[in-house]
C-alpha cells in the first residue's frame, strides 16, 4: 500500500498542523475506484488531468526503488515541501474586465533567441529509463519537438548524448530541433571536456553547467535502496572552471543552481547569456530556497538581472499559476523535472500530455488573472507581501 500522506491525519489534527499531501487531492483516487484500475498498475492516461496525477500514477506503477530515485529529496525534505507549498504565499491581483482574447497568441517565447511555443521546458534529469526502459529520454526529445518546447538533455541520461542527438527532429519552430546539454564538472576534467565536445557534435545549442553539486547529497529515501548519485563530480567548483570552459567551447554556458542575488550578479559579470535558478528539486541541500523565493530576492535587490540575461527557473513547478508567478517576476522560461519523469511511465503520449496540460493551464490561468501578454506580465499582478517577510536585502548593493 502506498500512502499519500506522511503524517497520519489524526496526529496532524492533534498537533494542529496540516498534513503534507504528497500531491494535492485531485479526485483521482476517488475516481479510479469506479474504474477497473487495480493498485500497482498504471491508471489510464485519460485519467491524468493534472500534473500531480502523474506522481500518483508513477508511485503505484513503478518499483519502489525507481520511484524513490525520482521522488527523493535532501534530508527532511523540508525544501521539497516548501518548493510545492510556497506558491500559496503569493496571491493574484487579477484585474477584471481586461480583454484577454489574444492571450494565446502570446504564449510563444524565445530562449537565447530560439523560438518555442511556450515558456516551459523539460529540465535535465538522470535515468529516464526508469519510466520507460526501452525509449527512456527519446520520449522527451520527441515530445519536446512535437510540442515545440525546449528539452535540456542530462549528462546522466539513460540514453547517450549521441543516441539523443540522433532522435532530434528536423522540423520545429527553429528548423532542426534545439536542445541544451546539461553537464556536471567531473573530478577528471577530460571527462567534462569530452562531454562538451560530444554535445557540440550533436548540435546542442548551449551547455547547462550544473553548479549545485559540489558533494554527494543527503538523500535518505534513495539511500534506502542504495540508489545513490553516480556522479564523480569535483568539489573544487569555482568560476575559474567557467573560464576554462569558455576556452573549450563557443557554446553559451548557463550556470544551473543559482540561489542568491550575489551569485546571479557574479554570473552576469562573468558574461553568461542566461542563468538558471533552481534548488535542484530540493535534492541537494535541505532548507535551500524555492525558485519563487530566489526570483523574489533578485527582484528586490537587482531587478535588472531579468532584463540583462534570460533567466530560467525550476523546482516544485506543478501548475500553470506557478509558471505565471515566476514569469511575473521576470523569469523567461520554467522547467519541470519529476513531472516529466513520472509522465514517461506512459511513454511519449504521457510526456506530450503533461506538456499539453501545462500549456492549457497557463493559457486559462493567464486569462483568469487578466493578463493579456504572457511575455509582459506586470509584477503588480502578484501580491508578494508574504515573501517580503524574511527576504534577504543586500546591505551594499554593488558589493557582493
Ligand atoms: C530524477 C531526477 C534526476 C535529476 N538529475 C539531474 C541531473 O542529472 N542534472 C541536473 O542538473 N539536475 C538534475 N535534476 C534536477 C532537475 O534538473 C530539476 O532541477 C528538478 O527536477 C526540478 O524540480 P522538480 O522535480 O520539482 O520539477 C534531477 C531531478 C530529478 C527529479
Ligand atoms: C479497463 O477498462 C478500459 C476501458 O475503460 C480498457 O481499455 C482496459 O483494457 C481495461 N483494463 C483492464 C485491465 O481490464
Ligand atoms: C487558448 O487555448 C486554450 C488551449 O488550446 C483554450 O482552451 C482556450 O480556450 C484558449 N483561450 C482563448 C482566450 O482563446
Ligand atoms: C534529420 O536530418 C539529418 C540530416 O539530413 C538526418 O541524418 C536525420 O536522420 C534526420 N532526422 C530525422 C529524425 O528525420
Ligand atoms: C523565430 O521566429 C522569428 C519570427 O517568426 C523568425 O524571424 C526567426 O527566424 C525564428 N528563429 C529561428 C531560430 O528559427
Ligand atoms: C580521465 O579521463 C580520461 C578520459 O576518459 C581517461 O583517459 C583518463 O585515464 C582519466 N584520468 C584519470 C586520472 O582517471
Ligand atoms: C585559455 O587558452 C589560452 C590559450 O590556449 C591560455 O593561454 C589560457 O591560459 C586559457 N585560459 C584558461 C582560463 O584556461
Short mmCIF file of C-alpha atoms and ligand atoms in Angstrom, two decimals:
data_model
loop_
_atom_site.label_atom_id
_atom_site.label_comp_id
_atom_site.label_asym_id
_atom_site.label_seq_id
_atom_site.Cartn_x
_atom_site.Cartn_y
_atom_site.Cartn_z
CA UNK A 1 0.00 0.00 0.00
CA UNK A 2 1.31 3.41 -0.86
CA UNK A 3 0.21 6.16 1.47
CA UNK A 4 -0.06 9.62 0.02
CA UNK A 5 0.25 11.48 3.32
CA UNK A 6 3.25 11.36 5.56
CA UNK A 7 1.52 12.50 8.74
CA UNK A 8 -1.38 10.38 9.91
CA UNK A 9 -4.37 12.73 9.81
CA UNK A 10 -5.23 12.18 13.49
CA UNK A 11 -1.76 13.06 14.73
CA UNK A 12 -1.79 16.05 12.44
CA UNK A 13 -5.07 17.37 13.80
CA UNK A 14 -3.94 16.77 17.37
CA UNK A 15 -0.84 18.86 16.67
CA UNK A 16 -2.92 21.37 14.70
CA UNK A 17 -0.56 21.09 11.77
CA UNK A 18 -1.75 20.40 8.31
CA UNK A 19 -0.83 17.01 6.93
CA UNK A 20 1.54 17.15 3.98
CA UNK A 21 0.00 15.58 0.93
CA UNK A 22 2.50 14.03 -1.43
CA UNK A 23 0.33 15.52 -4.09
CA UNK A 24 -2.83 17.57 -3.75
CA UNK A 25 -6.02 15.52 -3.90
CA UNK A 26 -7.17 15.96 -7.48
CA UNK A 27 -10.00 13.45 -7.04
CA UNK A 28 -8.04 10.86 -9.00
CA UNK A 29 -8.06 8.11 -6.39
CA UNK A 30 -11.77 8.50 -5.71
CA UNK A 31 -12.50 8.40 -9.40
CA UNK A 32 -10.32 5.35 -10.01
CA UNK A 33 -12.41 3.35 -7.55
CA UNK A 34 -15.23 3.48 -10.09
CA UNK A 35 -12.97 2.09 -12.81
CA UNK A 36 -11.20 -1.22 -13.32
CA UNK A 37 -7.90 0.25 -12.03
CA UNK A 38 -6.01 -2.02 -9.67
CA UNK A 39 -3.39 -0.95 -7.15
CA UNK A 40 0.16 -1.15 -8.56
CA UNK A 41 -0.98 -0.70 -12.12
CA UNK A 42 -0.84 2.36 -14.30
CA UNK A 43 -4.16 4.25 -14.43
CA UNK A 44 -5.39 5.02 -17.95
CA UNK A 45 -3.66 8.05 -19.44
CA UNK A 46 -7.01 9.74 -19.97
CA UNK A 47 -7.43 9.91 -16.19
CA UNK A 48 -4.36 12.17 -15.94
CA UNK A 49 -5.94 15.60 -15.54
CA UNK A 50 -3.32 17.45 -13.52
CA UNK A 51 0.45 17.34 -13.28
CA UNK A 52 0.34 15.84 -9.75
CA UNK A 53 -1.71 12.90 -11.11
CA UNK A 54 1.47 11.63 -12.77
CA UNK A 55 3.15 11.34 -9.34
CA UNK A 56 0.26 9.19 -8.10
CA UNK A 57 0.46 7.06 -11.24
CA UNK A 58 4.22 6.56 -11.06
CA UNK A 59 4.16 5.83 -7.33
CA UNK A 60 1.72 2.97 -7.85
CA UNK A 61 3.22 1.65 -11.05
CA UNK A 62 6.99 1.84 -10.66
CA UNK A 63 9.10 -0.42 -8.47
CA UNK A 64 9.71 1.31 -5.15
CA UNK A 65 13.44 1.68 -5.85
CA UNK A 66 12.80 3.51 -9.12
CA UNK A 67 10.05 5.72 -7.82
CA UNK A 68 12.21 6.57 -4.82
CA UNK A 69 15.07 7.71 -7.02
CA UNK A 70 12.76 10.10 -8.84
CA UNK A 71 10.93 11.26 -5.74
CA UNK A 72 13.84 11.60 -3.32
CA UNK A 73 14.94 14.95 -1.94
CA UNK A 74 17.52 16.10 0.58
CA UNK A 75 17.34 15.23 4.29
CA UNK A 76 13.99 16.02 5.95
CA UNK A 77 12.66 17.14 2.57
CA UNK A 78 11.58 20.46 4.10
CA UNK A 79 12.76 22.23 0.96
CA UNK A 80 10.98 19.70 -1.19
CA UNK A 81 7.71 20.50 0.56
CA UNK A 82 8.48 24.21 0.53
CA UNK A 83 9.04 24.05 -3.23
CA UNK A 84 5.47 22.78 -3.59
CA UNK A 85 3.79 24.82 -0.87
CA UNK A 86 5.44 28.25 -1.13
CA UNK A 87 3.35 29.22 -4.17
CA UNK A 88 0.34 29.79 -1.96
CA UNK A 89 2.12 32.66 -0.22
CA UNK A 90 1.71 34.73 -3.36
CA UNK A 91 -1.83 35.65 -4.32
CA UNK A 92 -3.00 37.01 -7.65
CA UNK A 93 -4.27 40.54 -8.02
CA UNK A 94 -6.44 39.88 -11.05
CA UNK A 95 -7.63 42.87 -12.99
CA UNK A 96 -11.12 42.24 -14.25
CA UNK A 97 -12.75 43.37 -17.49
CA UNK A 98 -9.46 43.49 -19.38
CA UNK A 99 -9.95 41.87 -22.77
CA UNK A 100 -7.85 38.70 -22.81
CA UNK A 101 -8.96 37.24 -26.14
CA UNK A 102 -5.42 37.40 -27.56
CA UNK A 103 -3.63 35.80 -24.63
CA UNK A 104 -2.97 32.54 -26.51
CA UNK A 105 -1.07 34.40 -29.18
CA UNK A 106 1.42 35.50 -26.53
CA UNK A 107 2.33 32.03 -25.20
CA UNK A 108 5.28 31.58 -27.58
CA UNK A 109 8.64 32.78 -26.34
CA UNK A 110 12.34 32.76 -27.08
CA UNK A 111 15.18 31.29 -25.04
CA UNK A 112 18.62 32.51 -26.11
CA UNK A 113 16.89 33.72 -29.25
CA UNK A 114 15.43 30.33 -30.21
CA UNK A 115 11.69 30.00 -30.77
CA UNK A 116 9.47 27.90 -28.56
CA UNK A 117 5.70 27.56 -28.34
CA UNK A 118 5.53 28.08 -24.57
CA UNK A 119 7.62 29.33 -21.65
CA UNK A 120 8.11 25.83 -20.25
CA UNK A 121 10.87 23.27 -20.77
CA UNK A 122 11.93 19.78 -19.78
CA UNK A 123 14.60 20.09 -17.06
CA UNK A 124 17.67 17.85 -17.21
CA UNK A 125 17.15 14.69 -15.17
CA UNK A 126 19.10 11.46 -14.98
CA UNK A 127 17.77 7.96 -15.63
CA UNK A 128 14.76 8.46 -17.83
CA UNK A 129 14.95 4.72 -18.41
CA UNK A 130 13.22 4.00 -15.13
CA UNK A 131 9.94 5.33 -16.54
CA UNK A 132 10.27 3.80 -19.99
CA UNK A 133 13.06 1.20 -20.08
CA UNK A 134 13.18 0.98 -23.85
CA UNK A 135 12.70 4.52 -25.11
CA UNK A 136 13.81 6.44 -22.00
CA UNK A 137 14.61 10.06 -22.91
CA UNK A 138 13.75 9.57 -26.58
CA UNK A 139 10.22 10.37 -25.44
CA UNK A 140 11.37 13.70 -24.01
CA UNK A 141 13.14 14.55 -27.25
CA UNK A 142 10.14 13.68 -29.41
CA UNK A 143 7.56 15.30 -27.16
CA UNK A 144 9.63 18.48 -26.98
CA UNK A 145 9.71 18.51 -30.80
CA UNK A 146 6.01 17.81 -31.35
CA UNK A 147 5.04 20.41 -28.73
CA UNK A 148 7.83 22.81 -29.73
CA UNK A 149 9.31 23.29 -26.29
CA UNK A 150 12.93 23.12 -25.13
CA UNK A 151 14.44 19.85 -23.92
CA UNK A 152 17.62 20.09 -21.86
CA UNK A 153 19.36 16.72 -22.07
CA UNK A 154 21.06 15.41 -18.91
CA UNK A 155 24.61 14.12 -18.90
CA UNK A 156 23.48 11.10 -16.88
CA UNK A 157 20.52 10.30 -19.12
CA UNK A 158 19.86 6.62 -19.76
CA UNK A 159 20.48 7.28 -23.47
CA UNK A 160 23.82 8.59 -24.65
CA UNK A 161 24.38 12.09 -25.98
CA UNK A 162 24.67 10.57 -29.45
CA UNK A 163 21.51 8.47 -29.17
CA UNK A 164 19.57 11.54 -28.15
CA UNK A 165 21.20 13.65 -30.84
CA UNK A 166 20.03 11.16 -33.46
CA UNK A 167 16.45 11.44 -32.20
CA UNK A 168 16.21 15.17 -32.85
CA UNK A 169 13.52 16.37 -35.19
CA UNK A 170 14.43 18.37 -38.29
CA UNK A 171 11.14 20.16 -38.29
CA UNK A 172 10.48 22.52 -35.39
CA UNK A 173 9.88 26.26 -34.99
CA UNK A 174 13.68 26.57 -35.17
CA UNK A 175 14.05 24.18 -38.07
CA UNK A 176 16.34 21.48 -36.64
CA UNK A 177 15.41 20.82 -33.01
CA UNK A 178 17.21 22.99 -30.46
CA UNK A 179 18.42 21.31 -27.27
CA UNK A 180 20.73 22.39 -24.47
CA UNK A 181 23.11 19.85 -22.92
CA UNK A 182 23.48 19.67 -19.12
CA UNK A 183 26.89 18.73 -17.75
CA UNK A 184 28.48 18.23 -14.38
CA UNK A 185 32.13 19.05 -13.76
CA UNK A 186 33.78 15.70 -13.37
CA UNK A 187 36.72 15.36 -10.99
CA UNK A 188 38.61 14.29 -14.12
CA UNK A 189 38.29 17.35 -16.34
CA UNK A 190 38.97 15.48 -19.55
CA UNK A 191 35.65 13.70 -18.98
CA UNK A 192 33.95 17.12 -18.86
CA UNK A 193 35.70 18.43 -21.97
CA UNK A 194 34.78 15.23 -23.74
CA UNK A 195 31.09 15.61 -22.82
CA UNK A 196 31.07 19.19 -24.12
CA UNK A 197 32.73 18.15 -27.37
CA UNK A 198 30.22 15.33 -27.87
CA UNK A 199 27.31 17.70 -27.20
CA UNK A 200 28.70 20.18 -29.73
CA UNK A 201 29.00 17.42 -32.28
CA UNK A 202 25.31 16.53 -31.93
CA UNK A 203 24.37 20.17 -32.42
CA UNK A 204 23.45 21.20 -28.86
CA UNK A 205 22.97 24.96 -28.75
CA UNK A 206 24.05 25.64 -25.16
CA UNK A 207 25.73 24.00 -22.20
CA UNK A 208 23.86 23.96 -18.91
CA UNK A 209 26.55 23.76 -16.26
CA UNK A 210 25.21 22.33 -13.01
CA UNK A 211 26.98 24.19 -10.22
CA UNK A 212 24.99 22.93 -7.23
CA UNK A 213 26.63 19.52 -6.83
CA UNK A 214 29.96 20.11 -5.06
CA UNK A 215 29.48 16.94 -2.99
CA UNK A 216 27.21 13.99 -2.52
CA UNK A 217 23.82 14.90 -1.10
CA UNK A 218 21.91 13.64 1.92
CA UNK A 219 19.05 11.68 0.40
CA UNK A 220 17.64 9.13 2.81
CA UNK A 221 14.72 7.98 0.70
CA UNK A 222 17.07 6.95 -2.11
CA UNK A 223 19.91 5.70 0.09
CA UNK A 224 17.48 3.12 1.48
CA UNK A 225 17.54 1.46 -1.93
CA UNK A 226 21.20 2.19 -2.47
CA UNK A 227 20.15 4.46 -5.32
CA UNK A 228 22.91 6.93 -4.75
CA UNK A 229 24.21 9.55 -7.10
CA UNK A 230 26.64 8.05 -9.54
CA UNK A 231 28.33 11.39 -10.11
CA UNK A 232 32.06 11.62 -9.50
CA UNK A 233 31.85 15.39 -9.51
CA UNK A 234 34.58 17.70 -8.33
CA UNK A 235 34.31 19.64 -5.10
CA UNK A 236 36.73 22.21 -6.46
CA UNK A 237 33.98 24.13 -8.21
CA UNK A 238 34.95 27.74 -8.95
CA UNK A 239 34.32 30.39 -11.58
CA UNK A 240 37.77 29.54 -12.98
CA UNK A 241 36.19 26.43 -14.44
CA UNK A 242 33.79 28.68 -16.33
CA UNK A 243 36.77 30.47 -17.90
CA UNK A 244 38.35 27.18 -18.84
CA UNK A 245 35.06 26.00 -20.32
CA UNK A 246 34.78 29.21 -22.35
CA UNK A 247 38.19 28.35 -23.73
CA UNK A 248 36.95 24.97 -24.88
CA UNK A 249 33.62 25.77 -26.42
CA UNK A 250 31.91 28.56 -28.28
CA UNK A 251 28.53 27.42 -26.99
CA UNK A 252 26.82 29.66 -24.44
CA UNK A 253 27.24 28.33 -20.89
CA UNK A 254 24.32 28.63 -18.47
CA UNK A 255 25.06 28.06 -14.78
CA UNK A 256 22.30 25.94 -13.20
CA UNK A 257 21.69 26.15 -9.49
CA UNK A 258 21.87 29.90 -8.80
CA UNK A 259 20.07 30.55 -5.50
CA UNK A 260 21.23 34.04 -4.43
CA UNK A 261 21.28 37.52 -5.90
CA UNK A 262 25.04 37.70 -5.36
CA UNK A 263 25.74 34.65 -7.49
CA UNK A 264 23.34 35.93 -10.14
CA UNK A 265 25.31 39.19 -10.31
CA UNK A 266 28.68 37.44 -10.44
CA UNK A 267 27.39 35.25 -13.26
CA UNK A 268 26.37 38.34 -15.21
CA UNK A 269 29.78 39.93 -14.60
CA UNK A 270 31.29 36.76 -15.99
CA UNK A 271 29.28 37.34 -19.14
CA UNK A 272 26.85 34.43 -19.05
CA UNK A 273 23.98 34.72 -21.53
CA UNK A 274 21.48 33.18 -19.12
CA UNK A 275 21.21 31.95 -15.55
CA UNK A 276 19.18 29.03 -14.23
CA UNK A 277 17.73 29.48 -10.78
CA UNK A 278 16.97 26.19 -9.08
CA UNK A 279 17.45 24.25 -5.90
CA UNK A 280 17.69 21.06 -7.98
CA UNK A 281 14.22 19.97 -6.95
CA UNK A 282 15.40 20.20 -3.32
CA UNK A 283 17.67 17.21 -3.92
CA UNK A 284 20.94 18.84 -2.89
CA UNK A 285 20.62 20.88 0.32
CA UNK A 286 17.65 20.90 2.65
CA UNK A 287 16.47 24.42 3.57
CA UNK A 288 17.63 25.76 0.23
CA UNK A 289 15.15 28.30 -1.18
CA UNK A 290 12.45 27.69 -3.77
CA UNK A 291 12.65 29.38 -7.17
CA UNK A 292 9.87 31.78 -6.15
CA UNK A 293 11.92 32.95 -3.17
CA UNK A 294 15.10 33.19 -5.24
CA UNK A 295 13.38 35.14 -8.00
CA UNK A 296 11.90 37.45 -5.39
CA UNK A 297 15.31 38.05 -3.79
CA UNK A 298 16.68 39.06 -7.19
CA UNK A 299 13.59 41.16 -7.93
CA UNK A 300 14.07 43.07 -4.66
CA UNK A 301 17.84 43.58 -4.92
CA UNK A 302 18.79 43.63 -8.58
CA UNK A 303 15.73 43.57 -10.83
CA UNK A 304 17.92 44.39 -13.87
CA UNK A 305 19.13 40.80 -13.82
CA UNK A 306 15.91 39.78 -15.53
CA UNK A 307 16.44 42.17 -18.43
CA UNK A 308 20.17 41.59 -18.78
CA UNK A 309 20.03 37.83 -19.27
CA UNK A 310 17.45 35.14 -19.87
CA UNK A 311 16.51 33.68 -16.52
CA UNK A 312 15.44 30.06 -16.42
CA UNK A 313 13.97 28.51 -13.28
CA UNK A 314 12.74 25.22 -11.90
CA UNK A 315 11.90 23.25 -8.73
CA UNK A 316 8.41 22.49 -7.50
CA UNK A 317 6.53 23.82 -10.53
CA UNK A 318 3.30 21.86 -10.95
CA UNK A 319 0.60 24.29 -12.10
CA UNK A 320 0.07 26.97 -14.70
CA UNK A 321 -0.21 29.50 -11.88
CA UNK A 322 3.29 28.56 -10.64
CA UNK A 323 4.67 29.37 -14.10
CA UNK A 324 2.80 32.69 -14.27
CA UNK A 325 4.13 33.75 -10.86
CA UNK A 326 7.74 33.21 -11.93
CA UNK A 327 7.13 34.94 -15.25
CA UNK A 328 5.63 37.94 -13.46
CA UNK A 329 8.93 38.30 -11.60
CA UNK A 330 10.82 38.32 -14.88
CA UNK A 331 11.71 34.65 -15.41
CA UNK A 332 11.82 33.77 -19.10
CA UNK A 333 11.01 30.05 -19.00
CA UNK A 334 10.22 27.47 -16.36
CA UNK A 335 11.32 23.84 -16.19
CA UNK A 336 9.90 20.73 -14.60
CA UNK A 337 11.86 17.63 -13.64
CA UNK A 338 9.90 14.98 -11.76
CA UNK A 339 6.57 15.54 -13.55
CA UNK A 340 8.10 14.53 -16.88
CA UNK A 341 9.96 11.58 -15.36
CA UNK A 342 6.65 10.33 -13.95
CA UNK A 343 4.74 11.06 -17.18
CA UNK A 344 7.33 8.97 -19.02
CA UNK A 345 5.73 5.85 -17.46
CA UNK A 346 3.17 6.39 -20.24
CA UNK A 347 5.84 6.85 -22.87
CA UNK A 348 5.67 9.59 -25.49
CA UNK A 349 1.92 10.13 -25.11
CA UNK A 350 2.31 10.75 -21.39
CA UNK A 351 5.07 13.32 -21.83
CA UNK A 352 3.06 15.09 -24.54
CA UNK A 353 0.00 15.12 -22.31
CA UNK A 354 1.93 16.65 -19.42
CA UNK A 355 3.12 19.45 -21.72
CA UNK A 356 -0.42 20.00 -23.03
CA UNK A 357 -1.86 20.15 -19.50
CA UNK A 358 0.63 22.87 -18.60
CA UNK A 359 0.00 24.87 -21.77
CA UNK A 360 -3.75 24.79 -21.24
CA UNK A 361 -3.41 25.82 -17.60
CA UNK A 362 -1.02 28.67 -18.44
CA UNK A 363 -3.41 29.98 -21.07
CA UNK A 364 -6.55 29.67 -18.94
CA UNK A 365 -4.91 30.98 -15.78
CA UNK A 366 -3.37 33.95 -17.57
CA UNK A 367 -6.78 34.89 -18.89
CA UNK A 368 -8.33 34.42 -15.45
CA UNK A 369 -5.68 36.73 -13.99
CA UNK A 370 -6.41 39.44 -16.54
CA UNK A 371 -3.01 39.00 -18.19
CA UNK A 372 -3.13 39.84 -21.89
CA UNK A 373 0.52 39.34 -22.71
CA UNK A 374 2.25 36.35 -21.15
CA UNK A 375 5.60 37.82 -22.25
CA UNK A 376 5.00 41.05 -20.35
CA UNK A 377 3.30 40.21 -17.09
CA UNK A 378 3.49 43.13 -14.67
CA UNK A 379 4.69 42.13 -11.21
CA UNK A 380 1.67 44.06 -9.90
CA UNK A 381 -0.41 41.00 -10.81
CA UNK A 382 1.09 39.43 -7.69
CA UNK A 383 0.64 40.25 -4.03
CA UNK A 384 4.05 39.32 -2.66
CA UNK A 385 3.84 40.84 0.80
CA UNK A 386 4.22 37.41 2.38
CA UNK A 387 7.57 36.94 0.58
CA UNK A 388 8.83 40.26 1.91
CA UNK A 389 8.85 38.75 5.39
CA UNK A 390 12.37 37.38 5.67
CA UNK A 391 13.66 38.36 2.23
CA UNK A 392 17.41 38.98 2.06
CA UNK A 393 18.38 42.59 1.35
CA UNK A 394 21.95 43.38 0.24
CA UNK A 395 23.48 45.94 2.58
CA UNK A 396 25.78 47.43 -0.02
CA UNK A 397 24.32 46.96 -3.44
CA UNK A 398 27.17 46.63 -5.89
CA UNK A 399 29.40 44.85 -3.35
CA UNK A 400 28.99 41.14 -3.24
C1 LIG B 1 15.26 12.02 -11.02
C2 LIG B 1 15.96 13.33 -11.15
C3 LIG B 1 17.23 13.38 -11.71
C4 LIG B 1 17.87 14.60 -11.85
N1 LIG B 1 19.09 14.63 -12.45
C5 LIG B 1 19.69 15.82 -12.68
C6 LIG B 1 20.92 15.88 -13.37
O1 LIG B 1 21.47 14.87 -13.77
N2 LIG B 1 21.47 17.11 -13.57
C7 LIG B 1 20.88 18.26 -13.12
O2 LIG B 1 21.40 19.35 -13.32
N3 LIG B 1 19.71 18.21 -12.47
C8 LIG B 1 19.10 17.04 -12.24
N4 LIG B 1 17.90 17.01 -11.59
C9 LIG B 1 17.25 18.27 -11.19
C10 LIG B 1 16.35 18.80 -12.29
O3 LIG B 1 17.10 19.33 -13.36
C11 LIG B 1 15.46 19.93 -11.77
O4 LIG B 1 16.27 20.94 -11.23
C12 LIG B 1 14.45 19.47 -10.73
O5 LIG B 1 13.94 18.20 -11.04
C13 LIG B 1 13.32 20.48 -10.65
O6 LIG B 1 12.44 20.17 -9.62
P1 LIG B 1 11.07 19.36 -9.84
O7 LIG B 1 11.46 17.92 -9.96
O8 LIG B 1 10.33 19.64 -8.59
O9 LIG B 1 10.41 19.90 -11.08
C14 LIG B 1 17.24 15.79 -11.42
C15 LIG B 1 15.98 15.73 -10.86
C16 LIG B 1 15.33 14.52 -10.73
C17 LIG B 1 13.95 14.51 -10.14
C1 LIG B 2 -10.07 -1.19 -18.21
O1 LIG B 2 -11.06 -0.51 -18.96
C2 LIG B 2 -10.57 0.16 -20.13
C3 LIG B 2 -11.73 0.89 -20.78
O2 LIG B 2 -12.40 1.68 -19.85
C4 LIG B 2 -9.94 -0.82 -21.07
O3 LIG B 2 -9.37 -0.14 -22.17
C5 LIG B 2 -8.86 -1.60 -20.34
O4 LIG B 2 -8.33 -2.60 -21.19
C6 LIG B 2 -9.39 -2.22 -19.07
N1 LIG B 2 -8.28 -2.82 -18.35
C7 LIG B 2 -8.37 -3.98 -17.75
C8 LIG B 2 -7.14 -4.43 -17.03
O5 LIG B 2 -9.36 -4.66 -17.79
C1 LIG B 3 -6.43 29.27 -25.58
O1 LIG B 3 -6.10 27.94 -25.88
C2 LIG B 3 -6.56 27.02 -24.94
C3 LIG B 3 -5.95 25.68 -25.23
O2 LIG B 3 -5.98 25.38 -26.58
C4 LIG B 3 -8.08 27.02 -24.97
O3 LIG B 3 -8.58 26.08 -24.05
C5 LIG B 3 -8.54 28.42 -24.58
O4 LIG B 3 -9.94 28.50 -24.63
C6 LIG B 3 -7.93 29.47 -25.46
N1 LIG B 3 -8.20 30.75 -24.84
C7 LIG B 3 -8.57 31.83 -25.55
C8 LIG B 3 -8.81 33.08 -24.76
O5 LIG B 3 -8.71 31.80 -26.75
C1 LIG B 4 17.43 14.98 -39.83
O1 LIG B 4 18.28 15.28 -40.91
C2 LIG B 4 19.54 14.63 -40.83
C3 LIG B 4 20.43 15.18 -41.93
O2 LIG B 4 19.70 15.22 -43.13
C4 LIG B 4 19.32 13.13 -40.91
O3 LIG B 4 20.54 12.45 -40.80
C5 LIG B 4 18.40 12.70 -39.75
O4 LIG B 4 18.10 11.33 -39.87
C6 LIG B 4 17.12 13.50 -39.76
N1 LIG B 4 16.40 13.19 -38.54
C7 LIG B 4 15.15 12.78 -38.52
C8 LIG B 4 14.56 12.50 -37.17
O5 LIG B 4 14.49 12.63 -39.53
C1 LIG B 5 11.99 32.73 -34.75
O1 LIG B 5 10.79 33.32 -35.21
C2 LIG B 5 11.01 34.56 -35.87
C3 LIG B 5 9.64 35.18 -36.13
O2 LIG B 5 8.76 34.23 -36.61
C4 LIG B 5 11.82 34.32 -37.12
O3 LIG B 5 12.07 35.54 -37.78
C5 LIG B 5 13.15 33.68 -36.73
O4 LIG B 5 13.87 33.34 -37.87
C6 LIG B 5 12.92 32.43 -35.90
N1 LIG B 5 14.18 31.96 -35.37
C7 LIG B 5 14.69 30.76 -35.63
C8 LIG B 5 15.97 30.41 -34.96
O5 LIG B 5 14.12 29.96 -36.35
C1 LIG B 6 40.45 10.91 -17.17
O1 LIG B 6 39.52 10.59 -18.20
C2 LIG B 6 40.15 10.25 -19.42
C3 LIG B 6 39.07 10.17 -20.49
O2 LIG B 6 38.02 9.36 -20.07
C4 LIG B 6 40.92 8.97 -19.21
O3 LIG B 6 41.55 8.60 -20.42
C5 LIG B 6 41.96 9.19 -18.12
O4 LIG B 6 42.60 7.98 -17.83
C6 LIG B 6 41.30 9.73 -16.86
N1 LIG B 6 42.34 10.12 -15.91
C7 LIG B 6 42.34 9.70 -14.66
C8 LIG B 6 43.45 10.24 -13.80
O5 LIG B 6 41.49 8.94 -14.22
C1 LIG B 7 42.70 29.83 -22.43
O1 LIG B 7 43.50 29.43 -23.51
C2 LIG B 7 44.66 30.23 -23.67
C3 LIG B 7 45.36 29.82 -24.95
O2 LIG B 7 45.49 28.43 -25.01
C4 LIG B 7 45.55 30.10 -22.45
O3 LIG B 7 46.66 30.94 -22.56
C5 LIG B 7 44.75 30.49 -21.20
O4 LIG B 7 45.51 30.27 -20.05
C6 LIG B 7 43.47 29.73 -21.13
N1 LIG B 7 42.66 30.22 -20.03
C7 LIG B 7 42.06 29.42 -19.17
C8 LIG B 7 41.28 30.08 -18.10
O5 LIG B 7 42.12 28.23 -19.25
#
